[in-house]
Amino acid sequence: MPNSAVFVPHFHWDREWYEPFQVFRHRLVSALDTVLETAEADPDFRFTVDGQMAAVEDYLEMRPENRDRVAALVREGRLAVGPWLILLDEFLCSGETIVRNLRMGWAAAERLGGAMPIGYLPDMFGHIAQMPQILARAGIDHAALWRGVPGSVDGHAFRWRAPDGSEVRTEFLFDGYDNGLDVLLVPDRIGSALGEYDRMTAERWGGDPVLAMAGTDHNAPDPQLAAWLRRASGEERPITIATLDEYVRGHVRDEVHSVVTGELRSHVRGNILPGVLSVRLGLKQRMAVAERTVDHAERMNALWSRRDDSAFLSLAWHKIIESTAHDSVVGSGTDETCDQVAARLEEAAQTARAVRDAALAEPAALVPGDGHLVANPLPWARTALVEVDVAAPAAGSALIANTADGSSHPVQLVSEAPTVLSDERLDASQLERVLRRIHRRELFGRQIDRYELTPNLLVFHLAEVPAGGPFDLMVLRGEVAAAAAAHPGRWRVRTLTEARATALVAVPVPASGLAGLRVRTSHGTAAPATRSAPATATSGALSNGLVEVAVAADGTLDVTGVDGTVLTGVGRLVDGGDRGDSYNYAPPALDAPVPEPTSITVDVLETGPLRSRVRVTRVYEWPAALSSDRDVRGYRTVPTPVEMLVELRAGEPFVRISTSFLNQCADHRLRFHVPLPEPVATSASAGQFAVTERGLTAEGGWGEYPLPTFPASSFVSAGPATVLLDHSTEYEVVDDGSALALTLLRAVGSISVNIHPLRDEPAASEIPAPGAQELGMRIEHRLAVVPSAAGWRGADAVALAEEFRNDVLVVRGTAPGGGRLPEDTTGVRVEGRDVQVSSIRRVVDDAHGAGTEVRLTAMSDTGSTVRVTGSFREATTVDLLGRPIAPVPVRDGLELTLAPWEIRTVVLR
């Protein structure tokens, strides 16, 4: 008996890719015009708008008069919209960004009549392990996707299980999201073509109707589609037109026995294009900065501001989410497209920064101008190293820091600024021109404290915070004019500032809290010792009592951890050719890897006691480019200095490492190696609410060589080596399990190449993308290495990664100088091991008023016991869309038991 068939008319809309956003939007408007006209003319027609509201929003911005037409079709169930705001790359943004994407998309769809309750993920380059839990905790129990499904799935559906045990029934689009198009090539032969397709794929359907996805990229279906299908339908093989939701809920069996747990990154049924993890580094870094800035802005606004800046925060989130699209942050677009993504992420960060700074300005108004306010974005107390600009100590004096409780804290002097800002000689007739530099009291970015006016000499004394009396610019103008008239000829004008210095201070800051800090000159009083062993540095070694670092003769590092674990050769750089494209790495036929430098220099920059720093500069001879046929790495080399800044801070159990170089070479891949004491069989990386364990190989079988390169967000671990990360990073365990390699740069020149050694079919057209070569760009990375025989769990890597990525925020006080520092203040406090707090933000409910939403995840397979304290009296558990689930008892705080890998959201009031 032939299977019946359900056709789902749709399109897949890449918002920007080989054309920039506005060019694609012009096509989008025409396509959706056709969809509306077709649906209104034919009541049998249905359409699924790609699962993302961005396409609808972009359309209605150009066609606002059609909003009611769209809403009418949504309410009738003939136009399926949402639930996402945009179809994202799941591995190149944070888990919190994924949640916000779903929330914003769902809310936008509800305003039009209702969201499609299907986790539609048709074209992502693999899928994160926690996606089933994200969907389930938003009330969505079905998904549909294509790439990444393992070979163990032999039907058209499976149960996808998250690490916490949550499951969603998942429709496997095993032939892609355009599998119905070949059947439609000849409208008069749809029946026979459908029969052939049914016979070819019969083992997949198991008696369920054939799902024919009738759509492709950037095109509306033919307006005659419904008529064609009516003609082709018959009693033997009935054909139905439906939305994806209608197919899943009305035409297939719910009983699915195949279960897949965790992430989907198999190459067996489709390319997952792993090279996007490492191409166009700047986009990945900008994404991390934007996400971190908006997160901090939300926390500061919720805890310390009387102003509700939710409109600005929503704008920042919208721009971030737009940029997560699977052809945006991945960097697989043209140069102009990627420039636009970068600008959008910058704008998101700028918007969030404005909210953050405005929120901190409120408590900073209580801090004297000769002091600083320190804000801790993390919900646990910490002692953080802050860098502040202060008055430099006089000869024979030292600096000391005080906090509000009167305690003293050590200070490390880092640098001193010049005190003479200008020394000019000019005619008396030109003095008025000098005064034009003054804006009210500001001159050269500082404030005029006082001035001296004597015959033929004008001296300005500047300060950060004026100690003198009032300053009247009009009085000064009159005095200078009179002096110039009385004393013509040559004048000398000097602008002096108080001696300033950059100082490091170790400041205790409460959980999610605020602390005041004042640095002053200490006369005859020794600076207090650090509470932990001091950080020290010599030309060949660094130490802080917890970590020992030795600089080897080849410029690599030997790092010894708290438990005596030794990692040798950390920071070995290996540069090789790359003849691939933005989607996939490929080595040239004749590669010439460069693993060794030609020269090495070591400079001691800081000797402690709070921070010690050494700069290791290695010069490499890297080939300039591949040969014209891209098969041979060229013989002309470019000497390239790579600076590696090695840093230890007092009290930190890891070594911070920053690398920097000016890229002058094309067609190459550079990797940072962490050799392992013994070979390993697995690695693990943290990201998107989970730590995912992986083997040394990847499953292949489609047409893409299964390189075992994997994504990591906040840290990656292999054996006794854990590396804390600043942004999403590609890694691979190499040398038969003997080294962890992190990709610092992939420089390529094309979106896709037609003939690729490791991929059968082109991923796109062969369009030049010279910007992806990163030529002339300074390539910078920031990471930290934690040696621990106990692995990432024993090293407490979840907490360390949060501290590494989230510096405290420091602003100068704005109250009159000399006053008392305000008392330290604690915000929301979260206690519990291996708990990630991804969000603390203000929420407003019409029924319950304002509250603070906190999202927590147990980042372990044993679960976590969590205690939350703060100024709240009641708590409610909500789902990921913010809908109340149940009240939670509050007794001197909130006690929560999180199951392994569980995501929990609570609102505190």
Tab-separated table of C-alpha atoms in Angstrom, residues 531-835:
chain	number	residue	atom	x	y	z
A	531	ARG	CA	46.414	37.738	51.580
A	532	SER	CA	47.862	35.020	49.368
A	533	ALA	CA	51.385	34.387	48.156
A	534	PRO	CA	52.652	37.235	45.965
A	535	ALA	CA	52.923	36.927	42.227
A	536	THR	CA	56.539	37.163	41.073
A	537	ALA	CA	58.377	37.127	37.772
A	538	THR	CA	61.921	36.818	36.500
A	539	SER	CA	63.152	36.480	32.935
A	540	GLY	CA	62.597	32.743	33.034
A	541	ALA	CA	59.849	32.035	35.544
A	542	LEU	CA	56.630	33.219	37.192
A	543	SER	CA	55.040	32.070	40.442
A	544	ASN	CA	52.143	32.937	42.727
A	545	GLY	CA	52.335	30.114	45.252
A	546	LEU	CA	49.645	28.175	43.404
A	547	VAL	CA	50.990	28.005	39.862
A	548	GLU	CA	54.582	27.872	38.685
A	549	VAL	CA	55.477	28.822	35.110
A	550	ALA	CA	58.873	28.318	33.501
A	551	VAL	CA	59.710	29.733	30.087
A	552	ALA	CA	61.458	27.033	28.081
A	553	ALA	CA	64.255	27.607	25.602
A	554	ASP	CA	61.833	27.303	22.660
A	555	GLY	CA	59.521	29.959	24.095
A	556	THR	CA	56.862	27.526	25.287
A	557	LEU	CA	55.769	27.257	28.913
A	558	ASP	CA	56.095	24.536	31.515
A	559	VAL	CA	53.153	25.038	33.867
A	560	THR	CA	52.856	23.367	37.271
A	561	GLY	CA	49.458	23.387	38.958
A	562	VAL	CA	48.276	23.435	42.551
A	563	ASP	CA	48.337	19.630	42.803
A	564	GLY	CA	51.765	19.289	41.190
A	565	THR	CA	50.431	18.481	37.715
A	566	VAL	CA	52.942	19.600	35.081
A	567	LEU	CA	52.038	20.595	31.533
A	568	THR	CA	55.131	20.898	29.341
A	569	GLY	CA	55.381	22.855	26.104
A	570	VAL	CA	52.214	24.930	26.592
A	571	GLY	CA	51.808	27.524	23.864
A	572	ARG	CA	53.586	25.688	21.067
A	573	LEU	CA	52.359	27.294	17.850
A	574	VAL	CA	51.922	25.275	14.669
A	575	ASP	CA	51.087	27.072	11.443
A	576	GLY	CA	50.001	25.143	8.357
A	577	GLY	CA	48.435	25.848	4.986
A	578	ASP	CA	44.686	26.018	4.427
A	579	ARG	CA	43.302	25.615	0.918
A	580	GLY	CA	39.724	25.345	2.140
A	581	ASP	CA	36.960	27.919	2.421
A	582	SER	CA	34.790	29.563	5.056
A	583	TYR	CA	32.946	26.268	5.644
A	584	ASN	CA	35.683	23.634	5.772
A	585	TYR	CA	39.402	23.508	6.440
A	586	ALA	CA	41.561	21.619	3.939
A	587	PRO	CA	45.323	21.136	3.850
A	588	PRO	CA	47.142	21.766	0.572
A	589	ALA	CA	48.545	18.726	-1.212
A	590	LEU	CA	52.077	19.851	-0.337
A	591	ASP	CA	51.883	21.537	3.032
A	592	ALA	CA	54.788	23.124	4.882
A	593	PRO	CA	53.890	23.316	8.578
A	594	VAL	CA	55.937	25.747	10.660
A	595	PRO	CA	56.213	24.553	14.279
A	596	GLU	CA	59.378	26.338	15.417
A	597	PRO	CA	60.343	30.016	15.722
A	598	THR	CA	63.541	31.471	14.325
A	599	SER	CA	64.193	33.725	17.324
A	600	ILE	CA	62.930	34.180	20.877
A	601	THR	CA	63.112	37.056	23.324
A	602	VAL	CA	61.752	37.280	26.863
A	603	ASP	CA	60.936	40.549	28.628
A	604	VAL	CA	59.817	40.963	32.219
A	605	LEU	CA	57.026	43.549	32.359
A	606	GLU	CA	55.744	43.330	35.936
A	607	THR	CA	57.261	41.663	38.983
A	608	GLY	CA	54.283	41.683	41.367
A	609	PRO	CA	53.161	41.392	44.084
A	610	LEU	CA	49.565	41.362	42.775
A	611	ARG	CA	50.299	40.631	39.136
A	612	SER	CA	53.408	39.389	37.388
A	613	ARG	CA	53.864	39.510	33.642
A	614	VAL	CA	56.383	38.266	31.132
A	615	ARG	CA	56.273	38.850	27.381
A	616	VAL	CA	57.644	36.101	25.154
A	617	THR	CA	58.205	37.192	21.544
A	618	ARG	CA	58.748	34.473	18.980
A	619	VAL	CA	59.463	35.222	15.328
A	620	TYR	CA	58.210	32.724	12.742
A	621	GLU	CA	58.861	32.462	9.024
A	622	TRP	CA	55.397	31.765	7.642
A	623	PRO	CA	54.775	31.210	3.916
A	624	ALA	CA	53.047	34.243	2.426
A	625	ALA	CA	50.343	32.309	0.535
A	626	LEU	CA	49.516	29.165	-1.396
A	627	SER	CA	50.569	28.673	-4.988
A	628	SER	CA	48.199	29.778	-7.749
A	629	ASP	CA	46.791	26.247	-8.056
A	630	ARG	CA	46.353	26.172	-4.242
A	631	ASP	CA	48.137	22.827	-3.976
A	632	VAL	CA	51.528	23.998	-2.677
A	633	ARG	CA	52.400	26.256	0.216
A	634	GLY	CA	54.588	28.978	-1.260
A	635	TYR	CA	58.310	29.371	-0.716
A	636	ARG	CA	58.319	33.125	-0.002
A	637	THR	CA	58.061	33.636	3.734
A	638	VAL	CA	57.183	36.585	5.924
A	639	PRO	CA	58.886	37.032	9.303
A	640	THR	CA	56.055	37.330	11.813
A	641	PRO	CA	56.629	38.180	15.486
A	642	VAL	CA	54.075	36.595	17.805
A	643	GLU	CA	53.856	38.122	21.261
A	644	MET	CA	52.713	35.916	24.114
A	645	LEU	CA	51.856	37.754	27.316
A	646	VAL	CA	52.111	35.395	30.293
A	647	GLU	CA	50.409	36.573	33.475
A	648	LEU	CA	49.921	35.318	37.019
A	649	ARG	CA	47.677	37.013	39.553
A	650	ALA	CA	47.916	36.488	43.277
A	651	GLY	CA	45.393	33.882	44.397
A	652	GLU	CA	44.490	32.523	40.937
A	653	PRO	CA	45.092	28.804	40.241
A	654	PHE	CA	45.713	29.346	36.534
A	655	VAL	CA	48.042	31.170	34.177
A	656	ARG	CA	46.594	33.783	31.853
A	657	ILE	CA	47.996	33.829	28.327
A	658	SER	CA	47.369	36.367	25.582
A	659	THR	CA	48.714	36.042	22.047
A	660	SER	CA	48.992	38.806	19.483
A	661	PHE	CA	50.418	39.151	15.991
A	662	LEU	CA	49.887	41.116	12.801
A	663	ASN	CA	48.681	38.706	10.141
A	664	GLN	CA	50.591	39.238	6.897
A	665	CYS	CA	49.994	35.814	5.339
A	666	ALA	CA	47.123	34.227	3.434
A	667	ASP	CA	45.745	30.692	3.208
A	668	HIS	CA	46.869	29.337	6.557
A	669	ARG	CA	45.713	27.966	9.897
A	670	LEU	CA	47.464	28.705	13.193
A	671	ARG	CA	46.967	26.570	16.284
A	672	PHE	CA	47.938	26.904	19.952
A	673	HIS	CA	49.010	23.537	21.404
A	674	VAL	CA	48.779	22.287	24.963
A	675	PRO	CA	50.706	18.996	25.053
A	676	LEU	CA	49.356	16.383	27.475
A	677	PRO	CA	51.463	14.226	29.822
A	678	GLU	CA	49.722	11.083	28.575
A	679	PRO	CA	47.444	10.393	25.601
A	680	VAL	CA	43.723	10.801	26.209
A	681	ALA	CA	40.707	9.206	24.559
A	682	THR	CA	38.191	11.989	25.232
A	683	SER	CA	37.813	15.723	25.625
A	684	ALA	CA	35.070	17.894	27.098
A	685	SER	CA	33.975	21.434	26.430
A	686	ALA	CA	31.527	23.784	28.112
A	687	GLY	CA	28.888	25.763	26.304
A	688	GLN	CA	25.111	26.337	26.046
A	689	PHE	CA	24.151	24.998	29.507
A	690	ALA	CA	26.228	21.804	29.320
A	691	VAL	CA	29.673	20.253	29.350
A	692	THR	CA	29.851	17.864	26.416
A	693	GLU	CA	32.243	14.936	26.272
A	694	ARG	CA	33.596	13.830	22.890
A	695	GLY	CA	35.901	11.193	21.490
A	696	LEU	CA	38.852	11.637	19.150
A	697	THR	CA	36.898	10.960	15.968
A	698	ALA	CA	33.693	12.123	14.301
A	699	GLU	CA	31.102	10.072	12.431
A	700	GLY	CA	31.240	10.425	8.649
A	701	GLY	CA	29.353	9.038	5.702
A	702	TRP	CA	27.768	11.831	3.661
A	703	GLY	CA	30.374	13.551	1.565
A	704	GLU	CA	32.269	15.595	4.100
A	705	TYR	CA	35.432	14.300	5.713
A	706	PRO	CA	34.639	14.039	9.431
A	707	LEU	CA	37.387	16.139	10.943
A	708	PRO	CA	37.145	15.882	14.755
A	709	THR	CA	37.185	19.638	15.254
A	710	PHE	CA	34.712	20.721	17.900
A	711	PRO	CA	33.308	23.893	19.489
A	712	ALA	CA	34.018	25.180	22.978
A	713	SER	CA	32.569	28.277	24.616
A	714	SER	CA	33.760	28.870	28.175
A	715	PHE	CA	36.349	26.105	28.589
A	716	VAL	CA	37.754	22.961	27.023
A	717	SER	CA	39.401	20.123	28.906
A	718	ALA	CA	41.497	17.100	27.955
A	719	GLY	CA	43.060	14.958	30.660
A	720	PRO	CA	44.801	17.202	33.203
A	721	ALA	CA	44.658	20.305	30.988
A	722	THR	CA	41.724	22.712	31.149
A	723	VAL	CA	41.780	25.873	29.045
A	724	LEU	CA	39.494	28.775	29.975
A	725	LEU	CA	38.243	30.711	26.963
A	726	ASP	CA	37.221	34.268	26.213
A	727	HIS	CA	34.956	33.410	23.253
A	728	SER	CA	33.739	30.497	21.143
A	729	THR	CA	36.765	28.584	19.919
A	730	GLU	CA	37.474	25.579	17.703
A	731	TYR	CA	39.599	22.809	19.174
A	732	GLU	CA	40.859	19.350	18.323
A	733	VAL	CA	42.742	16.688	20.258
A	734	VAL	CA	45.691	15.873	17.989
A	735	ASP	CA	48.791	13.702	17.847
A	736	ASP	CA	46.880	10.531	18.736
A	737	GLY	CA	45.442	12.090	21.861
A	738	SER	CA	48.712	13.669	23.039
A	739	ALA	CA	47.888	17.369	22.633
A	740	LEU	CA	45.005	19.780	22.763
A	741	ALA	CA	45.071	22.225	19.825
A	742	LEU	CA	43.062	25.450	19.748
A	743	THR	CA	42.642	27.281	16.457
A	744	LEU	CA	43.797	30.903	16.693
A	745	LEU	CA	43.282	31.766	13.024
A	746	ARG	CA	41.928	30.356	9.789
A	747	ALA	CA	42.735	32.647	6.877
A	748	VAL	CA	40.915	31.776	3.631
A	749	GLY	CA	39.786	33.738	0.607
A	750	SER	CA	36.469	32.295	-0.567
A	751	ILE	CA	33.006	31.638	0.799
A	752	SER	CA	33.062	28.204	-0.823
A	753	VAL	CA	35.257	26.411	-3.348
A	754	ASN	CA	33.817	24.183	-6.024
A	755	ILE	CA	36.477	21.489	-5.627
A	756	HIS	CA	37.249	20.853	-1.986
A	757	PRO	CA	39.509	17.969	-0.865
A	758	LEU	CA	37.411	17.219	2.223
A	759	ARG	CA	33.885	17.960	0.973
A	760	ASP	CA	32.144	16.490	-2.069
A	761	GLU	CA	29.634	19.205	-2.870
A	762	PRO	CA	30.073	22.985	-2.793
A	763	ALA	CA	28.602	24.647	0.278
A	764	ALA	CA	27.735	27.750	-1.768
A	765	SER	CA	28.914	29.532	-4.887
A	766	GLU	CA	32.621	30.133	-5.272
A	767	ILE	CA	32.496	33.805	-4.294
A	768	PRO	CA	35.694	35.628	-3.284
A	769	ALA	CA	35.853	36.768	0.333
A	770	PRO	CA	39.248	38.470	0.660
A	771	GLY	CA	38.339	39.856	4.075
A	772	ALA	CA	38.363	36.319	5.474
A	773	GLN	CA	42.139	36.261	4.914
A	774	GLU	CA	42.410	38.740	7.839
A	775	LEU	CA	45.385	40.357	6.102
A	776	GLY	CA	46.729	43.382	7.925
A	777	MET	CA	44.646	42.552	10.998
A	778	ARG	CA	46.056	42.186	14.490
A	779	ILE	CA	44.980	38.758	15.706
A	780	GLU	CA	44.574	38.622	19.458
A	781	HIS	CA	43.469	35.815	21.766
A	782	ARG	CA	42.998	35.602	25.527
A	783	LEU	CA	42.877	32.306	27.408
A	784	ALA	CA	44.018	30.674	30.634
A	785	VAL	CA	45.473	27.255	31.417
A	786	VAL	CA	44.536	25.259	34.527
A	787	PRO	CA	46.685	22.173	35.239
A	788	SER	CA	44.772	19.685	37.396
A	789	ALA	CA	44.977	15.908	37.579
A	790	ALA	CA	41.318	15.942	38.671
A	791	GLY	CA	40.206	17.394	35.324
A	792	TRP	CA	37.684	20.159	34.873
A	793	ARG	CA	35.448	18.998	37.722
A	794	GLY	CA	38.219	18.847	40.290
A	795	ALA	CA	39.593	22.180	39.130
A	796	ASP	CA	36.179	23.856	39.619
A	797	ALA	CA	36.385	24.990	35.998
A	798	VAL	CA	32.754	26.166	35.839
A	799	ALA	CA	33.429	28.870	38.435
A	800	LEU	CA	36.942	29.653	37.208
A	801	ALA	CA	35.681	30.192	33.665
A	802	GLU	CA	33.077	32.663	34.930
A	803	GLU	CA	35.697	34.608	36.876
A	804	PHE	CA	38.082	34.602	33.921
A	805	ARG	CA	35.442	35.914	31.490
A	806	ASN	CA	33.728	38.395	33.802
A	807	ASP	CA	35.938	41.120	35.183
A	808	VAL	CA	34.538	43.415	37.830
A	809	LEU	CA	33.319	46.827	36.644
A	810	VAL	CA	35.069	49.964	37.913
A	811	VAL	CA	33.832	53.572	37.761
A	812	ARG	CA	35.061	56.724	39.451
A	813	GLY	CA	32.887	58.241	42.139
A	814	THR	CA	31.116	61.498	41.392
A	815	ALA	CA	30.331	62.819	44.910
A	816	PRO	CA	32.529	65.618	46.330
A	817	GLY	CA	36.024	64.374	47.102
A	818	GLY	CA	37.167	63.548	50.600
A	819	GLY	CA	33.885	62.120	51.882
A	820	ARG	CA	33.244	58.716	53.417
A	821	LEU	CA	33.029	55.656	51.243
A	822	PRO	CA	29.568	54.051	51.258
A	823	GLU	CA	29.225	50.652	52.895
A	824	ASP	CA	29.588	47.542	50.728
A	825	THR	CA	26.290	46.232	49.378
A	826	THR	CA	25.354	42.660	48.432
A	827	GLY	CA	22.906	41.832	45.642
A	828	VAL	CA	21.642	38.379	44.685
A	829	ARG	CA	23.898	35.685	46.113
A	830	VAL	CA	24.061	32.132	44.723
A	831	GLU	CA	25.905	29.353	46.532
A	832	GLY	CA	26.433	25.928	45.000
A	833	ARG	CA	29.163	24.015	43.212
A	834	ASP	CA	29.111	23.666	39.432
A	835	VAL	CA	26.211	26.083	39.093
